[in-house]
Each structure stands twice: as structure tokens, then as C-alpha cells.
Amino acid sequence: MLRGRSLPRCQALRPRVLPRTLRSRLIAGLVVLLVVTCAAVGFATTAALRHFLVDRLDQQLADSGGRYAASLEHGGQGGDTRAQAPGTFGARLLDGRVTAAGVVDGDADDADDPNDDDRVALSPAGRRALAALPAGGPARTVDLGGATGPYRVRAVAGRDGDVLVSGLPLRQVEDTVDRLVTLELTVFALAAAGAGVAGALWVRWSLRPLDRVARTAEQVAALPLASGAVTLAARVPDDDPRTEVGRVGAGLNRMLDHVGAALARRHAVEERLRAFAADASHELRTPVAAVRGHAELALRHPGEVPGPVRHSLERISAEAGRMGTIVEDLLLLARLDAGRPLLDEEVDLTRIALDALADARAAGPEHRWRLALPEEPVLVRGDTLRLSQVAANLLANAHRHTPPGTEVELGLACAGELVLMTVADNGPGIAPELAERVFERFVRGDRARSRATGSTGLGLSIVRAVVRAQGGEVELLSGPGRTVFAVRLPAAPPA
């Protein structure tokens, strides 16, 4: 987690806004395309209907010939107002000023009255808009202000040098367009919802082969491919080369065949190597013990033994003992590789830590040894002998690869259901390139640590193998001036 910094808002919201799965993206894309298409169709039909209705109004204005506006000349004697649609607007302009303006009302009782109109009071903006109309020009939309609303008006030249303006209200056009928009929104919303549900079902059905591919990959990913013999029985059922998913499935099946064959060959090689190591170690135990026994027997000979011969016999005995230790370590690793269980008993790690540190202090008095233990005994379930070997190997590793005067601390701690055993030193540390391989077999020290140790390179390998066999884990944390080996083991359940 980054502290003291905040992601930009667009980055913070992107995972929540954008769909992640292919299914959700396809459904979202389908719905978006449908919405865009419906919006385009609605906009086109609304614009076309509005244009059509406005054209009809313009045609009605042209057919009326400005009769109602002409009736405003000469005190209402200038034209015939009959057959004029209710709401028809008329105005007379003289020298750019509106001298009269009215709207035909819808009173049927006064249909024969030539003066059947409602005089209207125009706003200043409406008067200016009427004054700007060119005589004989096309119809325009003008907002007359007040409650009259927008009108479609057209100006023609009168007989007395004036300008006569006729207009029809746009309210019916706007109402018709609004009703169409409401209907379209309702229909399009239902269509989008229905298409979303149907699209989700269709996409889900169409992506079933891809789901089977994903499930097969998840099954293979869950297999312990790095340990032992693994049977890759999972295969993708969809391998039709005529489909995209079928080609992916066929390719994945071929890859699984190759991986399965490679794993089988690797397992066979590992089994042969393990069998060879176990057999060789087992066969070497007897001759090594015989060599060591004869060397010790010769050293106990009561007769005079020349100095060079005694020295050679002592070296033979020492090397035979060292070889016996290597053989025993190899046998232990072979047993652990074969999965043979260790003992399952209650182990007092506190006692093991005390004994291991005492042995390490005796073997390396030039180091400073420290012990950090809790007040209560630390108990685990496992093999006492092997866990003692883990502690001894970690302390011996710190002793061999750090200079005299280094402080080495063995600590125990309880962390919930886990027990933590650490061996820390303030030595020069382990190089990063070696730290990645430090638990491998026959890996010895590096430039940062002494090589004159006689180490076999099996101690840390045994530590990891034993800890894993006991259900735990071991890790290394190293840097200049600080190296920590941390062993985590399951705590013993309460009695």
C-alpha cells in the first residue's frame, strides 16, 4: 500500500465504472449500441416530424393569404376573418411600428363577427421581432412573449403601404413533438431493458465454451505441478477448429499434453535420482563405517605406531566420520523426498532451544550467543530429533559463515496458531543472488561469507525439508549487517 499518496480520481474510479469481465463488457456494449441507435432514431424521427408539422404551418400561412391581418386595416374592414383557425395571429405594421395586433379566439357563437378577435398586448421584444420581418420573406418563428408563446409568422405587403403579419401558434406542434418524445423514451427504455436481459442470456449461452476453457485452466492451475507425480487429466471439451474458442481449446489441450509429458519425464528422472541417492547412501553406510572402525582399531594398537602413520589414520577416521555424516544427511533427504512421515509427538521447543544454544556456545566460544524465550514453554507437534537438527543446523550455519565476535540470537515466539523460531545475526549478510538458492542442496557460501568451513551445503536443505514435513515454512531475510532465518511451525493444540 502506498502511504501519503492518493491515486488520481480517474484511476480510482476506473475499476468501479468500467466492467471487467468479457461477459459484462459485451452486454454493456450491446446496451450502449442499442441506446445510441434508439437515440439516433428518436432524434431523426422527432426532427422529421417537427419539420413536417412546421412546413404544414407554413403552407397554411401561405394559403390564408393574410386575410386576418388584412382585417385589421381600416378599422376591421380590410379583410375577411371567416374560416380562420382559432389562435391565428394578425398584426399591422406601419413605418416599423405595430398599430394593431390580435388573435382569433375559438368562440363559435361569434363566428360571423368580422371583429371576432382578442386584442393582444405585445412585449417590446415581440414588437421588435415583428418589425424586423421582411415583407414577402419566408415564414419565421417568433416568440411574441406573454402567454401566447412562439408563433410561426409571415409578413406580406399591405394595400396602404403597411405590412401585414399573419401567424399560427406552434403550441400544437410542440405538444405533438413532446408526446412523440415521451412515447419514444418509453418504448426505447423498454426495448433497451428487454434487449439487455435477452442479450445477457444470449451472451451467457454463447460464452459457455469459454467458461469451460477457464474452468479447465483453473483446475490445472490448482494442481501441485512442482511436487511429485501429477496427472493432467483435465482437458477442454470444446476443440472444434471452426470456432475461435475451439481453436483456443485445441491449443490448450495440446499444451496440456506437452506439459503432462514433460512432467512425467521430469518425475521419472527425479525418481531415478532419488533412488540412486538413497541406494548409494545406503550402500555407502557399511563401507564407510568399516573404514572408520578399522582406522580407530589401528589407532588403538598397543604396539609402536610411527608418527606419520598415526596422522594418516587420524585423518582417515576424521574423513570417514565426515563422509558418514554426509551419507546420513542424504538418506534423510531421500526419506523426506519419498514422503515418509516423521514422528508426531509433543515437542518442547524451549528445551530444544536451550540445548542447541549450549552446544553452539561450546562449539563457537568466539561468537556472542543470545537467547530470547517467552515466559511460558513453547510447544509444537512434531519430531523432537528432527526439530533439534533444524535448530542445530541454523546455529551452525550462523557460526560457520560469520566472523568471530558476531552476535547470534536464537528466539522463540507465539503468534496465534503459529510458533516462530528465528536465528538472527549481525554478520555481513548474504548476497541477493545467493539468497535465492540458499535452501538448495550443495549450495555453499558466497563472497560475503567464509568458504573455509568444510560445509557440505546440505544443512539448510535439511532445515527446509524437515520444516515442510512438519507442516511449516522457513524463509530468509538478509541485508548488510542483518540476517534472519525464520521458521514458522503450527502450534500444538491445547491439552
mmCIF file of C-alpha atoms in Angstrom, residues 96-447:
data_model
loop_
_atom_site.group_PDB
_atom_site.id
_atom_site.type_symbol
_atom_site.label_atom_id
_atom_site.label_comp_id
_atom_site.label_asym_id
_atom_site.label_seq_id
_atom_site.Cartn_x
_atom_site.Cartn_y
_atom_site.Cartn_z
ATOM 1 C CA GLY A 96 -41.955 49.840 -38.461
ATOM 2 C CA ARG A 97 -44.495 50.223 -35.635
ATOM 3 C CA VAL A 98 -47.206 47.762 -34.646
ATOM 4 C CA THR A 99 -50.524 49.626 -34.959
ATOM 5 C CA ALA A 100 -52.813 46.660 -34.264
ATOM 6 C CA ALA A 101 -52.442 43.046 -33.191
ATOM 7 C CA GLY A 102 -54.943 40.340 -32.358
ATOM 8 C CA VAL A 103 -55.578 36.638 -32.081
ATOM 9 C CA VAL A 104 -58.676 34.829 -33.356
ATOM 10 C CA ASP A 105 -60.500 33.274 -30.411
ATOM 11 C CA GLY A 106 -62.374 29.999 -30.545
ATOM 12 C CA ASP A 107 -65.924 31.278 -29.745
ATOM 13 C CA ALA A 108 -68.254 29.573 -32.212
ATOM 14 C CA ASP A 109 -71.182 31.899 -31.367
ATOM 15 C CA ASP A 110 -69.352 34.859 -32.808
ATOM 16 C CA ALA A 111 -68.022 33.140 -35.889
ATOM 17 C CA ASP A 112 -69.825 35.601 -38.222
ATOM 18 C CA ASP A 113 -68.482 38.658 -36.437
ATOM 19 C CA PRO A 114 -65.659 40.125 -38.529
ATOM 20 C CA ASN A 115 -64.210 41.619 -35.420
ATOM 21 C CA ASP A 116 -64.179 38.303 -33.546
ATOM 22 C CA ASP A 117 -60.624 38.653 -32.139
ATOM 23 C CA ASP A 118 -58.817 39.162 -28.936
ATOM 24 C CA ARG A 119 -56.516 42.115 -28.957
ATOM 25 C CA VAL A 120 -53.116 41.183 -27.535
ATOM 26 C CA ALA A 121 -50.503 43.299 -25.869
ATOM 27 C CA LEU A 122 -47.114 42.506 -27.336
ATOM 28 C CA SER A 123 -43.911 42.660 -25.373
ATOM 29 C CA PRO A 124 -41.173 45.046 -26.534
ATOM 30 C CA ALA A 125 -39.128 42.088 -27.739
ATOM 31 C CA GLY A 126 -42.104 40.772 -29.670
ATOM 32 C CA ARG A 127 -42.686 44.184 -31.321
ATOM 33 C CA ARG A 128 -39.042 44.382 -32.342
ATOM 34 C CA ALA A 129 -39.175 40.866 -33.757
ATOM 35 C CA LEU A 130 -42.264 41.720 -35.818
ATOM 36 C CA ALA A 131 -40.728 44.951 -37.036
ATOM 37 C CA ALA A 132 -37.666 43.048 -38.278
ATOM 38 C CA LEU A 133 -39.724 40.735 -40.524
ATOM 39 C CA PRO A 134 -39.137 41.368 -44.249
ATOM 40 C CA ALA A 135 -42.287 41.701 -46.314
ATOM 41 C CA GLY A 136 -42.706 38.777 -48.663
ATOM 42 C CA GLY A 137 -39.962 36.768 -46.952
ATOM 43 C CA PRO A 138 -40.202 33.182 -45.708
ATOM 44 C CA ALA A 139 -42.023 32.259 -42.516
ATOM 45 C CA ARG A 140 -40.111 32.550 -39.266
ATOM 46 C CA THR A 141 -40.562 31.517 -35.699
ATOM 47 C CA VAL A 142 -41.085 34.433 -33.333
ATOM 48 C CA ASP A 143 -41.724 34.475 -29.601
ATOM 49 C CA LEU A 144 -44.348 37.159 -29.013
ATOM 50 C CA GLY A 145 -43.961 36.996 -25.244
ATOM 51 C CA GLY A 146 -46.604 36.651 -22.571
ATOM 52 C CA ALA A 147 -48.945 33.655 -22.651
ATOM 53 C CA THR A 148 -49.131 33.492 -26.444
ATOM 54 C CA GLY A 149 -45.924 31.508 -26.802
ATOM 55 C CA PRO A 150 -43.947 31.028 -30.013
ATOM 56 C CA TYR A 151 -45.637 31.619 -33.382
ATOM 57 C CA ARG A 152 -44.831 30.838 -36.961
ATOM 58 C CA VAL A 153 -45.297 34.194 -38.693
ATOM 59 C CA ARG A 154 -45.073 35.559 -42.224
ATOM 60 C CA ALA A 155 -45.166 39.177 -43.399
ATOM 61 C CA VAL A 156 -46.729 40.489 -46.642
ATOM 62 C CA ALA A 157 -47.101 43.994 -48.014
ATOM 63 C CA GLY A 158 -50.495 45.667 -47.403
ATOM 64 C CA ARG A 159 -52.512 47.921 -49.697
ATOM 65 C CA ASP A 160 -51.848 51.115 -47.743
ATOM 66 C CA GLY A 161 -48.053 50.911 -47.639
ATOM 67 C CA ASP A 162 -48.174 48.948 -44.427
ATOM 68 C CA VAL A 163 -47.004 45.429 -43.576
ATOM 69 C CA LEU A 164 -49.452 42.723 -42.607
ATOM 70 C CA VAL A 165 -48.202 39.870 -40.394
ATOM 71 C CA SER A 166 -50.029 36.551 -40.078
ATOM 72 C CA GLY A 167 -49.081 33.769 -37.708
ATOM 73 C CA LEU A 168 -50.108 30.370 -36.434
ATOM 74 C CA PRO A 169 -49.243 29.061 -32.975
ATOM 75 C CA LEU A 170 -46.546 26.405 -32.554
ATOM 76 C CA ARG A 171 -48.096 25.073 -29.366
ATOM 77 C CA GLN A 172 -49.811 22.139 -31.085
ATOM 78 C CA VAL A 173 -46.600 21.309 -32.919
ATOM 79 C CA GLU A 174 -44.631 21.360 -29.635
ATOM 80 C CA ASP A 175 -47.287 19.273 -27.883
ATOM 81 C CA THR A 176 -47.241 16.702 -30.676
ATOM 82 C CA VAL A 177 -43.460 16.533 -30.642
ATOM 83 C CA ASP A 178 -43.429 16.222 -26.824
ATOM 84 C CA ARG A 179 -45.904 13.359 -26.946
ATOM 85 C CA LEU A 180 -43.763 11.637 -29.566
ATOM 86 C CA VAL A 181 -40.624 12.105 -27.445
ATOM 87 C CA THR A 182 -42.392 10.681 -24.379
ATOM 88 C CA LEU A 183 -43.628 7.704 -26.374
ATOM 89 C CA GLU A 184 -40.190 7.109 -27.866
ATOM 90 C CA LEU A 185 -38.493 7.308 -24.470
ATOM 91 C CA THR A 186 -40.929 4.780 -23.038
ATOM 92 C CA VAL A 187 -40.623 2.401 -25.970
ATOM 93 C CA PHE A 188 -36.853 2.740 -26.196
ATOM 94 C CA ALA A 189 -36.414 2.217 -22.437
ATOM 95 C CA LEU A 190 -38.487 -0.966 -22.581
ATOM 96 C CA ALA A 191 -36.590 -2.065 -25.670
ATOM 97 C CA ALA A 192 -33.211 -1.401 -24.009
ATOM 98 C CA ALA A 193 -34.241 -3.279 -20.867
ATOM 99 C CA GLY A 194 -35.566 -6.216 -22.860
ATOM 100 C CA ALA A 195 -32.506 -6.244 -25.106
ATOM 101 C CA GLY A 196 -30.247 -6.123 -22.027
ATOM 102 C CA VAL A 197 -31.930 -9.150 -20.464
ATOM 103 C CA ALA A 198 -32.096 -11.067 -23.749
ATOM 104 C CA GLY A 199 -28.514 -10.055 -24.583
ATOM 105 C CA ALA A 200 -27.288 -11.198 -21.168
ATOM 106 C CA LEU A 201 -28.901 -14.604 -21.678
ATOM 107 C CA TRP A 202 -27.572 -14.872 -25.239
ATOM 108 C CA VAL A 203 -24.042 -13.799 -24.286
ATOM 109 C CA ARG A 204 -24.056 -16.175 -21.320
ATOM 110 C CA TRP A 205 -25.103 -19.040 -23.561
ATOM 111 C CA SER A 206 -22.587 -18.077 -26.250
ATOM 112 C CA LEU A 207 -19.694 -17.837 -23.782
ATOM 113 C CA ARG A 208 -20.266 -21.241 -22.191
ATOM 114 C CA PRO A 209 -17.371 -22.780 -24.181
ATOM 115 C CA LEU A 210 -15.084 -20.011 -22.936
ATOM 116 C CA ASP A 211 -16.237 -20.695 -19.371
ATOM 117 C CA ARG A 212 -15.284 -24.335 -19.812
ATOM 118 C CA VAL A 213 -11.843 -23.277 -21.042
ATOM 119 C CA ALA A 214 -11.446 -21.039 -17.975
ATOM 120 C CA ARG A 215 -12.556 -23.822 -15.608
ATOM 121 C CA THR A 216 -10.067 -26.221 -17.175
ATOM 122 C CA ALA A 217 -7.271 -23.672 -16.796
ATOM 123 C CA GLU A 218 -8.244 -23.104 -13.154
ATOM 124 C CA GLN A 219 -8.221 -26.843 -12.487
ATOM 125 C CA VAL A 220 -4.747 -27.166 -13.975
ATOM 126 C CA ALA A 221 -3.516 -24.085 -12.084
ATOM 127 C CA ALA A 222 -4.704 -25.621 -8.809
ATOM 128 C CA LEU A 223 -2.616 -28.765 -9.322
ATOM 129 C CA PRO A 224 0.698 -29.028 -7.421
ATOM 130 C CA LEU A 225 2.801 -29.175 -10.583
ATOM 131 C CA ALA A 226 6.055 -28.630 -8.692
ATOM 132 C CA SER A 227 5.711 -31.639 -6.414
ATOM 133 C CA GLY A 228 5.797 -35.305 -7.301
ATOM 134 C CA ALA A 229 3.816 -37.087 -9.974
ATOM 135 C CA VAL A 230 0.916 -35.040 -11.359
ATOM 136 C CA THR A 231 -1.692 -36.430 -13.727
ATOM 137 C CA LEU A 232 -3.034 -33.774 -16.083
ATOM 138 C CA ALA A 233 -6.370 -35.386 -16.821
ATOM 139 C CA ALA A 234 -8.282 -32.130 -17.339
ATOM 140 C CA ARG A 235 -8.997 -31.282 -20.958
ATOM 141 C CA VAL A 236 -11.118 -28.673 -22.726
ATOM 142 C CA PRO A 237 -14.170 -30.365 -24.301
ATOM 143 C CA ASP A 238 -14.555 -27.623 -26.922
ATOM 144 C CA ASP A 239 -11.895 -28.199 -29.597
ATOM 145 C CA ASP A 240 -13.813 -27.501 -32.817
ATOM 146 C CA PRO A 241 -11.289 -25.813 -35.148
ATOM 147 C CA ARG A 242 -14.110 -23.964 -36.923
ATOM 148 C CA THR A 243 -14.706 -21.708 -33.904
ATOM 149 C CA GLU A 244 -12.421 -19.273 -32.114
ATOM 150 C CA VAL A 245 -12.966 -20.879 -28.721
ATOM 151 C CA GLY A 246 -12.496 -24.305 -30.284
ATOM 152 C CA ARG A 247 -9.082 -23.289 -31.618
ATOM 153 C CA VAL A 248 -8.136 -21.960 -28.180
ATOM 154 C CA GLY A 249 -9.362 -25.188 -26.573
ATOM 155 C CA ALA A 250 -7.458 -27.347 -29.044
ATOM 156 C CA GLY A 251 -4.290 -25.328 -28.459
ATOM 157 C CA LEU A 252 -4.723 -25.591 -24.688
ATOM 158 C CA ASN A 253 -5.251 -29.362 -24.934
ATOM 159 C CA ARG A 254 -2.058 -29.742 -26.985
ATOM 160 C CA MET A 255 -0.179 -27.621 -24.463
ATOM 161 C CA LEU A 256 -1.512 -29.768 -21.615
ATOM 162 C CA ASP A 257 -0.355 -32.885 -23.452
ATOM 163 C CA HIS A 258 3.143 -31.444 -23.801
ATOM 164 C CA VAL A 259 3.219 -30.270 -20.189
ATOM 165 C CA GLY A 260 1.977 -33.641 -18.956
ATOM 166 C CA ALA A 261 4.643 -35.473 -20.946
ATOM 167 C CA ALA A 262 7.352 -33.097 -19.670
ATOM 168 C CA LEU A 263 6.186 -33.533 -16.081
ATOM 169 C CA ALA A 264 6.149 -37.297 -16.457
ATOM 170 C CA ARG A 265 9.700 -37.290 -17.819
ATOM 171 C CA ARG A 266 10.862 -34.931 -15.096
ATOM 172 C CA HIS A 267 9.251 -37.052 -12.404
ATOM 173 C CA ALA A 268 10.844 -40.188 -13.811
ATOM 174 C CA VAL A 269 14.276 -38.521 -13.798
ATOM 175 C CA GLU A 270 13.776 -37.251 -10.243
ATOM 176 C CA GLU A 271 12.670 -40.673 -9.091
ATOM 177 C CA ARG A 272 15.759 -42.254 -10.616
ATOM 178 C CA LEU A 273 17.971 -39.626 -8.975
ATOM 179 C CA ARG A 274 16.291 -40.106 -5.607
ATOM 180 C CA ALA A 275 16.539 -43.870 -5.888
ATOM 181 C CA PHE A 276 20.206 -43.555 -6.845
ATOM 182 C CA ALA A 277 20.935 -41.198 -3.914
ATOM 183 C CA ALA A 278 19.082 -43.446 -1.482
ATOM 184 C CA ASP A 279 20.707 -46.623 -2.783
ATOM 185 C CA ALA A 280 24.153 -45.074 -2.948
ATOM 186 C CA SER A 281 23.836 -43.638 0.559
ATOM 187 C CA HIS A 282 22.561 -46.924 1.899
ATOM 188 C CA GLU A 283 25.339 -48.863 0.226
ATOM 189 C CA LEU A 284 27.984 -46.397 1.441
ATOM 190 C CA ARG A 285 26.980 -46.660 5.077
ATOM 191 C CA THR A 286 28.580 -50.069 5.579
ATOM 192 C CA PRO A 287 31.958 -49.448 3.906
ATOM 193 C CA VAL A 288 32.284 -46.020 5.494
ATOM 194 C CA ALA A 289 31.572 -47.491 8.926
ATOM 195 C CA ALA A 290 34.061 -50.285 8.202
ATOM 196 C CA VAL A 291 36.786 -47.814 7.167
ATOM 197 C CA ARG A 292 36.200 -45.714 10.267
ATOM 198 C CA GLY A 293 36.171 -48.773 12.512
ATOM 199 C CA HIS A 294 39.414 -50.184 11.115
ATOM 200 C CA ALA A 295 41.085 -46.767 11.432
ATOM 201 C CA GLU A 296 40.057 -46.461 15.056
ATOM 202 C CA LEU A 297 41.123 -50.073 15.703
ATOM 203 C CA ALA A 298 44.537 -49.396 14.213
ATOM 204 C CA LEU A 299 44.943 -46.293 16.370
ATOM 205 C CA ARG A 300 44.286 -48.442 19.459
ATOM 206 C CA HIS A 301 47.023 -50.926 18.547
ATOM 207 C CA PRO A 302 49.235 -51.422 21.609
ATOM 208 C CA GLY A 303 52.387 -51.535 19.566
ATOM 209 C CA GLU A 304 54.534 -48.669 18.381
ATOM 210 C CA VAL A 305 52.877 -46.724 15.545
ATOM 211 C CA PRO A 306 55.082 -44.315 13.589
ATOM 212 C CA GLY A 307 54.000 -40.634 13.703
ATOM 213 C CA PRO A 308 53.167 -40.263 10.000
ATOM 214 C CA VAL A 309 51.102 -43.464 10.084
ATOM 215 C CA ARG A 310 49.185 -42.291 13.168
ATOM 216 C CA HIS A 311 48.494 -38.962 11.496
ATOM 217 C CA SER A 312 47.202 -40.730 8.392
ATOM 218 C CA LEU A 313 44.978 -42.997 10.469
ATOM 219 C CA GLU A 314 43.550 -39.984 12.324
ATOM 220 C CA ARG A 315 42.806 -38.244 9.014
ATOM 221 C CA ILE A 316 41.164 -41.409 7.671
ATOM 222 C CA SER A 317 38.988 -41.647 10.787
ATOM 223 C CA ALA A 318 38.011 -37.951 10.595
ATOM 224 C CA GLU A 319 37.163 -38.068 6.888
ATOM 225 C CA ALA A 320 35.255 -41.304 7.347
ATOM 226 C CA GLY A 321 33.206 -39.617 10.071
ATOM 227 C CA ARG A 322 32.561 -36.649 7.824
ATOM 228 C CA MET A 323 31.546 -38.957 4.983
ATOM 229 C CA GLY A 324 29.224 -40.800 7.340
ATOM 230 C CA THR A 325 27.532 -37.513 8.227
ATOM 231 C CA ILE A 326 27.032 -36.726 4.534
ATOM 232 C CA VAL A 327 25.585 -40.178 3.932
ATOM 233 C CA GLU A 328 23.163 -39.798 6.825
ATOM 234 C CA ASP A 329 22.078 -36.380 5.530
ATOM 235 C CA LEU A 330 21.493 -37.761 2.053
ATOM 236 C CA LEU A 331 19.482 -40.636 3.459
ATOM 237 C CA LEU A 332 17.342 -38.213 5.475
ATOM 238 C CA LEU A 333 16.670 -36.073 2.401
ATOM 239 C CA ALA A 334 15.830 -39.178 0.379
ATOM 240 C CA ARG A 335 13.322 -40.294 3.030
ATOM 241 C CA LEU A 336 11.732 -36.833 3.153
ATOM 242 C CA ASP A 337 11.561 -36.679 -0.652
ATOM 243 C CA ALA A 338 9.814 -40.030 -0.639
ATOM 244 C CA GLY A 339 7.182 -38.577 1.698
ATOM 245 C CA ARG A 340 7.913 -40.752 4.670
ATOM 246 C CA PRO A 341 6.206 -39.249 7.736
ATOM 247 C CA LEU A 342 8.136 -38.042 10.736
ATOM 248 C CA LEU A 343 7.161 -38.603 14.332
ATOM 249 C CA ASP A 344 4.129 -36.751 15.639
ATOM 250 C CA GLU A 345 4.645 -36.019 19.293
ATOM 251 C CA GLU A 346 4.544 -33.062 21.606
ATOM 252 C CA VAL A 347 7.843 -31.192 21.391
ATOM 253 C CA ASP A 348 9.108 -28.574 23.818
ATOM 254 C CA LEU A 349 10.864 -26.064 21.579
ATOM 255 C CA THR A 350 12.085 -24.160 24.625
ATOM 256 C CA ARG A 351 14.162 -27.149 25.757
ATOM 257 C CA ILE A 352 15.445 -27.666 22.194
ATOM 258 C CA ALA A 353 16.483 -24.007 22.007
ATOM 259 C CA LEU A 354 18.335 -24.187 25.335
ATOM 260 C CA ASP A 355 20.251 -27.329 24.356
ATOM 261 C CA ALA A 356 21.033 -26.098 20.828
ATOM 262 C CA LEU A 357 22.381 -22.768 22.078
ATOM 263 C CA ALA A 358 24.504 -24.509 24.721
ATOM 264 C CA ASP A 359 26.044 -26.744 22.046
ATOM 265 C CA ALA A 360 26.633 -23.771 19.754
ATOM 266 C CA ARG A 361 28.283 -21.778 22.571
ATOM 267 C CA ALA A 362 30.623 -24.698 23.237
ATOM 268 C CA ALA A 363 31.464 -25.083 19.522
ATOM 269 C CA GLY A 364 31.981 -21.361 18.895
ATOM 270 C CA PRO A 365 33.064 -19.507 22.020
ATOM 271 C CA GLU A 366 34.389 -16.646 19.871
ATOM 272 C CA HIS A 367 30.802 -15.639 18.992
ATOM 273 C CA ARG A 368 28.333 -13.838 21.234
ATOM 274 C CA TRP A 369 25.287 -16.046 21.690
ATOM 275 C CA ARG A 370 21.920 -14.695 22.821
ATOM 276 C CA LEU A 371 18.634 -16.378 23.698
ATOM 277 C CA ALA A 372 15.178 -14.767 23.587
ATOM 278 C CA LEU A 373 12.454 -17.005 25.054
ATOM 279 C CA PRO A 374 8.916 -16.319 26.266
ATOM 280 C CA GLU A 375 7.995 -16.988 29.876
ATOM 281 C CA GLU A 376 5.827 -19.980 29.059
ATOM 282 C CA PRO A 377 7.146 -23.126 27.339
ATOM 283 C CA VAL A 378 6.612 -23.199 23.576
ATOM 284 C CA LEU A 379 5.056 -26.484 22.447
ATOM 285 C CA VAL A 380 4.562 -27.878 18.939
ATOM 286 C CA ARG A 381 3.667 -31.225 17.405
ATOM 287 C CA GLY A 382 6.485 -32.904 15.527
ATOM 288 C CA ASP A 383 9.678 -34.956 15.650
ATOM 289 C CA THR A 384 11.950 -33.956 18.521
ATOM 290 C CA LEU A 385 15.138 -35.266 16.904
ATOM 291 C CA ARG A 386 14.497 -33.531 13.563
ATOM 292 C CA LEU A 387 13.464 -30.218 15.113
ATOM 293 C CA SER A 388 16.633 -30.332 17.210
ATOM 294 C CA GLN A 389 18.522 -30.845 13.967
ATOM 295 C CA VAL A 390 16.802 -27.767 12.491
ATOM 296 C CA ALA A 391 17.898 -25.557 15.389
ATOM 297 C CA ALA A 392 21.419 -27.013 15.380
ATOM 298 C CA ASN A 393 21.823 -26.539 11.606
ATOM 299 C CA LEU A 394 20.680 -22.900 11.725
ATOM 300 C CA LEU A 395 23.046 -22.068 14.575
ATOM 301 C CA ALA A 396 25.913 -23.960 12.903
ATOM 302 C CA ASN A 397 25.244 -22.048 9.670
ATOM 303 C CA ALA A 398 25.487 -18.739 11.549
ATOM 304 C CA HIS A 399 28.684 -19.916 13.271
ATOM 305 C CA ARG A 400 30.402 -21.034 10.076
ATOM 306 C CA HIS A 401 29.592 -18.059 7.883
ATOM 307 C CA THR A 402 30.088 -15.107 10.219
ATOM 308 C CA PRO A 403 33.359 -13.713 11.595
ATOM 309 C CA PRO A 404 34.360 -14.020 15.257
ATOM 310 C CA GLY A 405 32.635 -11.578 17.553
ATOM 311 C CA THR A 406 29.339 -11.745 15.648
ATOM 312 C CA GLU A 407 26.231 -11.704 17.804
ATOM 313 C CA VAL A 408 23.823 -14.583 17.091
ATOM 314 C CA GLU A 409 20.378 -14.690 18.695
ATOM 315 C CA LEU A 410 18.018 -17.661 18.868
ATOM 316 C CA GLY A 411 14.450 -16.580 19.598
ATOM 317 C CA LEU A 412 11.051 -18.199 20.084
ATOM 318 C CA ALA A 413 7.654 -16.507 19.929
ATOM 319 C CA CYS A 414 3.999 -17.490 19.671
ATOM 320 C CA ALA A 415 1.817 -15.782 17.060
ATOM 321 C CA GLY A 416 -1.716 -17.129 17.307
ATOM 322 C CA GLU A 417 -1.781 -20.631 15.882
ATOM 323 C CA LEU A 418 1.859 -20.424 14.749
ATOM 324 C CA VAL A 419 5.186 -20.682 16.541
ATOM 325 C CA LEU A 420 8.073 -18.588 15.257
ATOM 326 C CA MET A 421 11.693 -19.646 15.725
ATOM 327 C CA THR A 422 14.298 -17.180 14.494
ATOM 328 C CA VAL A 423 18.082 -17.271 14.231
ATOM 329 C CA ALA A 424 19.435 -13.753 13.631
ATOM 330 C CA ASP A 425 22.984 -12.473 13.356
ATOM 331 C CA ASN A 426 24.626 -9.107 12.679
ATOM 332 C CA GLY A 427 27.159 -10.540 10.249
ATOM 333 C CA PRO A 428 27.950 -9.296 6.739
ATOM 334 C CA GLY A 429 24.736 -10.712 5.256
ATOM 335 C CA ILE A 430 24.045 -12.898 2.232
ATOM 336 C CA ALA A 431 24.329 -11.708 -1.355
ATOM 337 C CA PRO A 432 20.948 -11.452 -3.134
ATOM 338 C CA GLU A 433 21.976 -13.866 -5.897
ATOM 339 C CA LEU A 434 22.851 -16.490 -3.277
ATOM 340 C CA ALA A 435 19.819 -15.815 -1.081
ATOM 341 C CA GLU A 436 17.537 -17.145 -3.833
ATOM 342 C CA ARG A 437 19.350 -20.532 -3.800
ATOM 343 C CA VAL A 438 20.410 -20.799 -0.176
ATOM 344 C CA PHE A 439 17.976 -23.656 0.584
ATOM 345 C CA GLU A 440 19.044 -25.725 -2.413
ATOM 346 C CA ARG A 441 21.279 -28.752 -1.968
ATOM 347 C CA PHE A 442 25.046 -28.438 -2.111
ATOM 348 C CA VAL A 443 24.887 -24.635 -2.175
ATOM 349 C CA ARG A 444 27.710 -23.218 -0.127
ATOM 350 C CA GLY A 445 28.767 -19.747 0.984
ATOM 351 C CA ASP A 446 29.467 -16.732 -1.211
ATOM 352 C CA ARG A 447 31.980 -13.933 -1.349
#
